[in-house]
mmCIF file of C-alpha atoms in Angstrom:
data_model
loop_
_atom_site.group_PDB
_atom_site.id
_atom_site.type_symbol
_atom_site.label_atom_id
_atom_site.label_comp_id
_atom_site.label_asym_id
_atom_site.label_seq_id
_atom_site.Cartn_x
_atom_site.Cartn_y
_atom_site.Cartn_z
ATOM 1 C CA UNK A 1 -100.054 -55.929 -49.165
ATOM 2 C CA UNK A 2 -99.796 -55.377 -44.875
ATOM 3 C CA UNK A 3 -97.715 -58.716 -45.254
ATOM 4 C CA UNK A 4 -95.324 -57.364 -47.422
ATOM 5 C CA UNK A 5 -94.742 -53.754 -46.003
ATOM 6 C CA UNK A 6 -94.662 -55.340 -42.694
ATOM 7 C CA UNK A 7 -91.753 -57.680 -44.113
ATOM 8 C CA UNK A 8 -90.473 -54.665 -46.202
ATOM 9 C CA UNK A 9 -90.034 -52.846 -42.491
ATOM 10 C CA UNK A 10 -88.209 -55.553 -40.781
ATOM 11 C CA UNK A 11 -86.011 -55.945 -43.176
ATOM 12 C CA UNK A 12 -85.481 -52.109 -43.566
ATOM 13 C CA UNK A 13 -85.225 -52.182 -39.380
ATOM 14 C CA UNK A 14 -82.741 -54.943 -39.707
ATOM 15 C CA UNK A 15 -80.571 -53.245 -41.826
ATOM 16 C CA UNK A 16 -80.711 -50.311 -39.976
ATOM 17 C CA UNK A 17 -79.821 -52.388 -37.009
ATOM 18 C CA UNK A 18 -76.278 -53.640 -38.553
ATOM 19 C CA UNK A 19 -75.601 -50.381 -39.878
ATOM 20 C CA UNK A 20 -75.912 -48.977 -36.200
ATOM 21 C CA UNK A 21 -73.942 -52.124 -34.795
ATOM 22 C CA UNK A 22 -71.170 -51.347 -37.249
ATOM 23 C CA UNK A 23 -71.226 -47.538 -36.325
ATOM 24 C CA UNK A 24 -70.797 -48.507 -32.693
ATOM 25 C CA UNK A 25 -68.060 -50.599 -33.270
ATOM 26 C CA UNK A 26 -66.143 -48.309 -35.238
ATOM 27 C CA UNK A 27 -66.480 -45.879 -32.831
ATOM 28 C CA UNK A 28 -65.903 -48.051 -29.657
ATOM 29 C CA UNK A 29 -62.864 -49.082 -31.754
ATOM 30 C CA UNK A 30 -61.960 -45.830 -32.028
ATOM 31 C CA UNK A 31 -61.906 -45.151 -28.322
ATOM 32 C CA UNK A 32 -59.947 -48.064 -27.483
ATOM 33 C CA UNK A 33 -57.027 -46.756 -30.393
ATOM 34 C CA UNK A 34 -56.323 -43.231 -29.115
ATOM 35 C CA UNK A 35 -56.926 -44.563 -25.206
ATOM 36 C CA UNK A 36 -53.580 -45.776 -25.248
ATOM 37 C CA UNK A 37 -51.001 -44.322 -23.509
ATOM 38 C CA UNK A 38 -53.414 -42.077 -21.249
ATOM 39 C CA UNK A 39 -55.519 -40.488 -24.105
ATOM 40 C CA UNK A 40 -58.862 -39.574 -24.276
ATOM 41 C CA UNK A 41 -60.508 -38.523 -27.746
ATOM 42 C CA UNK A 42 -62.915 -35.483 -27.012
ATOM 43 C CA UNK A 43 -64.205 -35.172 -31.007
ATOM 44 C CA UNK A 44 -63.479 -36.411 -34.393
ATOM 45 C CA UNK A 45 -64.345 -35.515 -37.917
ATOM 46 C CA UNK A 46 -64.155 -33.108 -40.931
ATOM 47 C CA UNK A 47 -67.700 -30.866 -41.360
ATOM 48 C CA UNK A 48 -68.889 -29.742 -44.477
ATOM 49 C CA UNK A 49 -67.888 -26.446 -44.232
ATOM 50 C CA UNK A 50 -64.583 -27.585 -43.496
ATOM 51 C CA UNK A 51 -63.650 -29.115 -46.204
ATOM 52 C CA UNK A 52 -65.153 -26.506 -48.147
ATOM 53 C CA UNK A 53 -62.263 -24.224 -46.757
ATOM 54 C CA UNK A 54 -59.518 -26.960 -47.209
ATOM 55 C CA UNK A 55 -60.174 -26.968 -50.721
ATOM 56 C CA UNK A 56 -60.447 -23.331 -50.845
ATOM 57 C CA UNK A 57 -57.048 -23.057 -49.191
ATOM 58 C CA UNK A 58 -55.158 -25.203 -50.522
ATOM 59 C CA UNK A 59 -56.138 -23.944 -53.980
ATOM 60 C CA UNK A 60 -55.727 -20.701 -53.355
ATOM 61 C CA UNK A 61 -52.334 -21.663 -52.025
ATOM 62 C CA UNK A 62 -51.369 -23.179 -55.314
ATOM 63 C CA UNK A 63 -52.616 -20.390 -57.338
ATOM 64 C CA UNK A 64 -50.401 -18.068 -55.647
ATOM 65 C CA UNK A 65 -47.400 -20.639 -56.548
ATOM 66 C CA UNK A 66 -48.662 -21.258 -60.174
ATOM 67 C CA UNK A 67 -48.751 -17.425 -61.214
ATOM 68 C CA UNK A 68 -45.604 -16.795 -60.019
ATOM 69 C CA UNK A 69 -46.925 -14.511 -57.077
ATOM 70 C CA UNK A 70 -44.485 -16.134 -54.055
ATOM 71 C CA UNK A 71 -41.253 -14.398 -53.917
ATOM 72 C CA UNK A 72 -38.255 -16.727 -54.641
ATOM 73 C CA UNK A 73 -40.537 -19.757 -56.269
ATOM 74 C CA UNK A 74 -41.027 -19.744 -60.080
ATOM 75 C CA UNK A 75 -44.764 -19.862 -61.825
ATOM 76 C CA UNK A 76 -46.450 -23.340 -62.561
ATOM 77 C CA UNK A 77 -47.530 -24.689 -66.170
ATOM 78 C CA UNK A 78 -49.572 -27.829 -64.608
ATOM 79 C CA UNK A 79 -50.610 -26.870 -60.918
ATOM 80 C CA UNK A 80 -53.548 -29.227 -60.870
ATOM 81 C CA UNK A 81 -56.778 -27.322 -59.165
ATOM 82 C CA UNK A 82 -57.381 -29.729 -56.095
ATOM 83 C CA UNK A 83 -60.952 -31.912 -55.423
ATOM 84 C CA UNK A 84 -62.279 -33.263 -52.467
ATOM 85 C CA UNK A 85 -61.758 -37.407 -52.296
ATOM 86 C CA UNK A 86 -63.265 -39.270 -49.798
ATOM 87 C CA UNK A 87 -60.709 -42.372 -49.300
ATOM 88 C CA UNK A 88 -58.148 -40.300 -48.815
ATOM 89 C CA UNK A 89 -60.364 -38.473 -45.939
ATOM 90 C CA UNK A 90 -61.462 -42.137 -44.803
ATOM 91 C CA UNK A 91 -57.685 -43.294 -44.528
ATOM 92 C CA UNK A 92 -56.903 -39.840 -42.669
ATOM 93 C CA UNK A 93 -59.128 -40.016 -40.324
ATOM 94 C CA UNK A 94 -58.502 -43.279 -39.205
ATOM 95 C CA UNK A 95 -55.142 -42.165 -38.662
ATOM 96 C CA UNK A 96 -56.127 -39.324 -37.071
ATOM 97 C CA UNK A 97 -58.489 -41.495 -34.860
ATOM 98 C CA UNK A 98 -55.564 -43.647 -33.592
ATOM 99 C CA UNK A 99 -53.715 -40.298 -31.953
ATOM 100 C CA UNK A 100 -50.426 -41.609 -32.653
ATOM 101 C CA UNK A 101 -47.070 -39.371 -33.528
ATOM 102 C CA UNK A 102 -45.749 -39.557 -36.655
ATOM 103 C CA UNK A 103 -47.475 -40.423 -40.029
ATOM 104 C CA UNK A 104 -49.247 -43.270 -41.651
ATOM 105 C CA UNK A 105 -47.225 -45.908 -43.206
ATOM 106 C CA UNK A 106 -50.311 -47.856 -44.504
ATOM 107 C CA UNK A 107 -52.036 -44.688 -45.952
ATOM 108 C CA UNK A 108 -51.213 -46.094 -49.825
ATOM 109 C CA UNK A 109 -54.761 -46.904 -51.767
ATOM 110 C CA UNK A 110 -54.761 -49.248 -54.964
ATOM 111 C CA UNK A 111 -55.231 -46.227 -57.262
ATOM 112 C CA UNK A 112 -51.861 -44.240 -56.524
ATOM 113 C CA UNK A 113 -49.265 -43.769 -54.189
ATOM 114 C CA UNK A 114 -50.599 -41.264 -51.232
ATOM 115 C CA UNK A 115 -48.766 -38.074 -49.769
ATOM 116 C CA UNK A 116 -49.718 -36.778 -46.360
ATOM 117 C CA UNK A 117 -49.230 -33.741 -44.126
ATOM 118 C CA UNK A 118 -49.542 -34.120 -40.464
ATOM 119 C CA UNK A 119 -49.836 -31.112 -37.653
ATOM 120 C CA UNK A 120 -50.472 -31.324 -33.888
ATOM 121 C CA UNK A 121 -51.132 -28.131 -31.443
ATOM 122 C CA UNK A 122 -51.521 -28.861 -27.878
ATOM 123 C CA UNK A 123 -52.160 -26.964 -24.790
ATOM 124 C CA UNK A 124 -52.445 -27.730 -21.060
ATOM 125 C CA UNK A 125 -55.177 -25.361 -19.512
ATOM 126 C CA UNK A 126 -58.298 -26.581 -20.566
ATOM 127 C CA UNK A 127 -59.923 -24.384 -23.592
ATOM 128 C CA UNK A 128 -63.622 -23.345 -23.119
ATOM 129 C CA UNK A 129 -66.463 -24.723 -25.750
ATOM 130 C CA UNK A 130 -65.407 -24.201 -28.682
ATOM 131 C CA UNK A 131 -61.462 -24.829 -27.947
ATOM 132 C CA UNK A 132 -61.836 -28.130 -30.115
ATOM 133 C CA UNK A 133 -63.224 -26.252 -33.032
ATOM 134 C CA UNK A 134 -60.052 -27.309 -35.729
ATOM 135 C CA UNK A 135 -58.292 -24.439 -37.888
ATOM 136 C CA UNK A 136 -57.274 -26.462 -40.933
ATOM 137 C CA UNK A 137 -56.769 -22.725 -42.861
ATOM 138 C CA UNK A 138 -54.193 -21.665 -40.254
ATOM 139 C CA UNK A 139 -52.623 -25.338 -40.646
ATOM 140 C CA UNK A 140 -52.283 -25.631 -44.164
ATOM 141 C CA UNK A 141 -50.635 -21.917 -43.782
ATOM 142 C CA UNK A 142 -47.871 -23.251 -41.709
ATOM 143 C CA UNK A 143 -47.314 -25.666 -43.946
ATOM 144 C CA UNK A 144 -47.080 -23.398 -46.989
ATOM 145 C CA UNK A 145 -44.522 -20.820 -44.671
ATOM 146 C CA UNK A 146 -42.013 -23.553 -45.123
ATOM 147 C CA UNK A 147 -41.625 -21.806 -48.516
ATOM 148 C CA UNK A 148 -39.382 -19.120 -46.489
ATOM 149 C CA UNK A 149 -36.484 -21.775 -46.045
ATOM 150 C CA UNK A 150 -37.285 -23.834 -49.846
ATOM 151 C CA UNK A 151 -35.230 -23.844 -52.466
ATOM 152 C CA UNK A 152 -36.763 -25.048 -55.914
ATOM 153 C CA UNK A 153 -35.385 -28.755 -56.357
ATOM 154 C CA UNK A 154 -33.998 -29.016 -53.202
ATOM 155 C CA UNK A 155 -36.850 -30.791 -50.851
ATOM 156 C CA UNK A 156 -36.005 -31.827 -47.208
ATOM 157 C CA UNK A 157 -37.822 -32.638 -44.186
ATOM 158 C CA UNK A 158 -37.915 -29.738 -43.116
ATOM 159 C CA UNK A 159 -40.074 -28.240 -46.395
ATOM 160 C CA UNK A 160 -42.017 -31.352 -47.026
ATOM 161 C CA UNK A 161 -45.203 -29.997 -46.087
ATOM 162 C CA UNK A 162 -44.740 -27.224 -48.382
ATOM 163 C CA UNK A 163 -43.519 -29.271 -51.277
ATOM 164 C CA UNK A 164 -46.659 -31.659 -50.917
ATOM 165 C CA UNK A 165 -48.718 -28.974 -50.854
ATOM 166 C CA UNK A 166 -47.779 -27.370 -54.470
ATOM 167 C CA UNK A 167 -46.911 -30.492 -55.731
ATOM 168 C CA UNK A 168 -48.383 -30.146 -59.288
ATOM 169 C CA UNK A 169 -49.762 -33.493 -60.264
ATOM 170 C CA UNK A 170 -51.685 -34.004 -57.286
ATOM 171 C CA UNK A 171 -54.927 -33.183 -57.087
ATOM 172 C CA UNK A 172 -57.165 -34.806 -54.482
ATOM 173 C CA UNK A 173 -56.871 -34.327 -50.945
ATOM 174 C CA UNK A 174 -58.812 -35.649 -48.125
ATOM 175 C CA UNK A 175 -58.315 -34.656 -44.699
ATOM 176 C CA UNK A 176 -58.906 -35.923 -40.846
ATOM 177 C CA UNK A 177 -59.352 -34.375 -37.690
ATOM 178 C CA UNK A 178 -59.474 -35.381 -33.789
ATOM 179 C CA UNK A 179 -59.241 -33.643 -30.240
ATOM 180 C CA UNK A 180 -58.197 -35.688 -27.830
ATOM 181 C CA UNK A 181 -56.636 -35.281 -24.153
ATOM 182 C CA UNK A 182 -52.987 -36.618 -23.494
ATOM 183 C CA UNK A 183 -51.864 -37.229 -19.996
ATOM 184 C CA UNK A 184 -48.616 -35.815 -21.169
ATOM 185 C CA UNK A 185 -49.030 -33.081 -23.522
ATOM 186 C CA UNK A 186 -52.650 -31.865 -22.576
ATOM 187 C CA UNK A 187 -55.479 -30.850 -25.114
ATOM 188 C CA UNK A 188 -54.270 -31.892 -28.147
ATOM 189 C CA UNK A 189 -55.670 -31.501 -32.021
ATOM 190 C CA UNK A 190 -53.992 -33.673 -34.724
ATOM 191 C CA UNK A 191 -54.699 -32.831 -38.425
ATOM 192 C CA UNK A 192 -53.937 -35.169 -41.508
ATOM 193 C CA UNK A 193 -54.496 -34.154 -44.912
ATOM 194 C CA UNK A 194 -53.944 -37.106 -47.396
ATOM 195 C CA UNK A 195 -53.192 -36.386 -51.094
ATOM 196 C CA UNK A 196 -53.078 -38.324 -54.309
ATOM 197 C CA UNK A 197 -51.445 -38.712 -56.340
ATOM 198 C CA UNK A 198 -48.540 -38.085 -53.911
ATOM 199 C CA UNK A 199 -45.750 -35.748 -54.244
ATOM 200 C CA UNK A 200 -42.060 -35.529 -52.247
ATOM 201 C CA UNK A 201 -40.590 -38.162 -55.374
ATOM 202 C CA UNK A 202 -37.428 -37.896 -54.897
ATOM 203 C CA UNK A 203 -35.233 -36.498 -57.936
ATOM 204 C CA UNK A 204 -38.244 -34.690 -59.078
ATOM 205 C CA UNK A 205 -39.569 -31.172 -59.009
ATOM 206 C CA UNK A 206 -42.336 -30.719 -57.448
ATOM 207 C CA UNK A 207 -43.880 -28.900 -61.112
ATOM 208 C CA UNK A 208 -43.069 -27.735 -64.136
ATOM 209 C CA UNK A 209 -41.864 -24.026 -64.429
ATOM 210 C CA UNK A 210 -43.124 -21.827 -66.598
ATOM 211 C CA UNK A 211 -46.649 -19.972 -67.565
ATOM 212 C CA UNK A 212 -49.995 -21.955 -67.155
ATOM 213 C CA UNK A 213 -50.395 -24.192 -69.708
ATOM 214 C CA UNK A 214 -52.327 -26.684 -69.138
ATOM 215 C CA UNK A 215 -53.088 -27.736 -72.536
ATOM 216 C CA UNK A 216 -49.567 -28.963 -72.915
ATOM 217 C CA UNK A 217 -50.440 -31.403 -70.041
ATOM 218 C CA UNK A 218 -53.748 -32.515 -71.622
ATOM 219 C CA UNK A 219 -56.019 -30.472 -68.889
ATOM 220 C CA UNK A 220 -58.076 -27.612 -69.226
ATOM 221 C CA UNK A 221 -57.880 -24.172 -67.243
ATOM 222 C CA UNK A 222 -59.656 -23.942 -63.817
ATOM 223 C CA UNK A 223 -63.019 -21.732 -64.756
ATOM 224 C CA UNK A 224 -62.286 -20.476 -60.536
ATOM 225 C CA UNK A 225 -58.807 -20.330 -59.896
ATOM 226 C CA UNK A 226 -57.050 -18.912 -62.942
ATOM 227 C CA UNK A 227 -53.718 -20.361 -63.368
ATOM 228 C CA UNK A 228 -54.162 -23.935 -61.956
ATOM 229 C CA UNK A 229 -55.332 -26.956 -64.417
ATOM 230 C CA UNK A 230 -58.502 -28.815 -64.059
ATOM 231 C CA UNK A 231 -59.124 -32.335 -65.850
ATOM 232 C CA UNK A 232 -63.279 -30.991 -66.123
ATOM 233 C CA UNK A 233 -62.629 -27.455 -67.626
ATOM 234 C CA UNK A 234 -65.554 -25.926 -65.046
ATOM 235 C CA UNK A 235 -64.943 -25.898 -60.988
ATOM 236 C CA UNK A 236 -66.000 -28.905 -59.656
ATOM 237 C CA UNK A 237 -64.607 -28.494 -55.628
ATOM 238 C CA UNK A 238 -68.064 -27.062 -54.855
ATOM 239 C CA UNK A 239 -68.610 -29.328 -51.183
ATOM 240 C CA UNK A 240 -72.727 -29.665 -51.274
ATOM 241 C CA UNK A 241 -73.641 -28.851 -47.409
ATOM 242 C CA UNK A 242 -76.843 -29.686 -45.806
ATOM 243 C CA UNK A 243 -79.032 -28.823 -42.948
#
């Protein structure tokens, strides 16, 4: 029995060992990907609690669209409620790690085309403690304001964000976060929010006018967010937090 817990324990020790091996790599990998160019990542990551309030955002966002309630925009009959998906975080934070402009041309997972909204803030004086604390619900609100200059059908660059964000068929998002310092542009925080399946198809609306109806479109209404669609029937973008 002493023989085999002690064996049980090195292997257990072993495995812990790779897992922290891999962990350090990633990370020193990482470091080496946004040090180009002069940069310096600070901190990285989505908490719990903030992806709680993407989700809550974003849907809340969409329900506006979906019961008609944004001046100029018609109602929604399949805005799909959105859920949390972790490869779609994984991919955008990677991207996020890299602290490179522009977005992610290898974002695409085997399961669907991706979409993906990208903002960067900056500022030169250095903040105090908490000035890398990310705002992802004043984010996804600039991205929605691009409804001011959108006209239903007609998608451009300069609405994409907003477009992506109500577009009705998609319906996980994942999202990553870093803080880094540029040489050039100062304290910088880059946000990527990842969505599937992706939206901005060119030739087609973004949803389908009319009331909710998302019986029509083989989904059930959202039991929280009257007015959006849910494949379950019952909320399921609960994030379970910890500690």
């Amino acid at each position: 029995m002493n023989t085999a817990m002690t064996t049980l324990r090195a292997a257990c020790a072993g495995r812990r060992g790779v897992l922290l091996a891999a962990v350090a790599l990633s990370v020193l990998a990482t470091a080496a990907a946004c040090s180009q160019g002069g940069k310096q990542l600070i901190s990285r990551g989505v908490s719990c609690s903030d992806k709680q309030i993407i989700l809550d955002t974003h849907n809340r966002l969409r329900q506006s669209v979906a019961l008609g309630r944004v001046a100029g925009q018609p109602g929604a009959a399949n805005m799909m409620e959105m859920t949390w998906d972790e490869e779609l975080a994984s991919v955008a934070q990677r991207w996020a790690d890299s602290c490179l402009p522009g977005h992610d041309h290898s974002r695409h997972v085997s399961r669907f085309y991706v979409g993906q909204n990208i903002a960067t803030s900056w500022t030169y004086p250095r903040p105090n403690a908490l000035g890398g604390t990310p705002e992802f619900a004043k984010q996804i609100s600039n991205w929605f304001n691009e409804v001011r200059s959108y006209s239903f059908r007609s998608s451009s660059a300069a609405t994409g964000h907003y477009s992506q964000l109500v577009w009705g068929d998609s319906h996980l998002v994942g999202c990553g976060y870093a803080y880094y310092h540029d040489q050039s542009r100062g304290y910088t925080k880059v946000y990527v929010c990842n969505y599937g399946p992706g939206g901005n198809v060119a030739g087609t609306a973004p949803y389908a006018t009319g009331a909710p109806a998302c019986p029509r479109y083989g989904t059930k209404p959202s039991s929280k967010y009257p007015g959006l669609c849910s494949t379950h029937g019952y909320y399921s973008g609960n994030i379970a937090c910890y500690g």
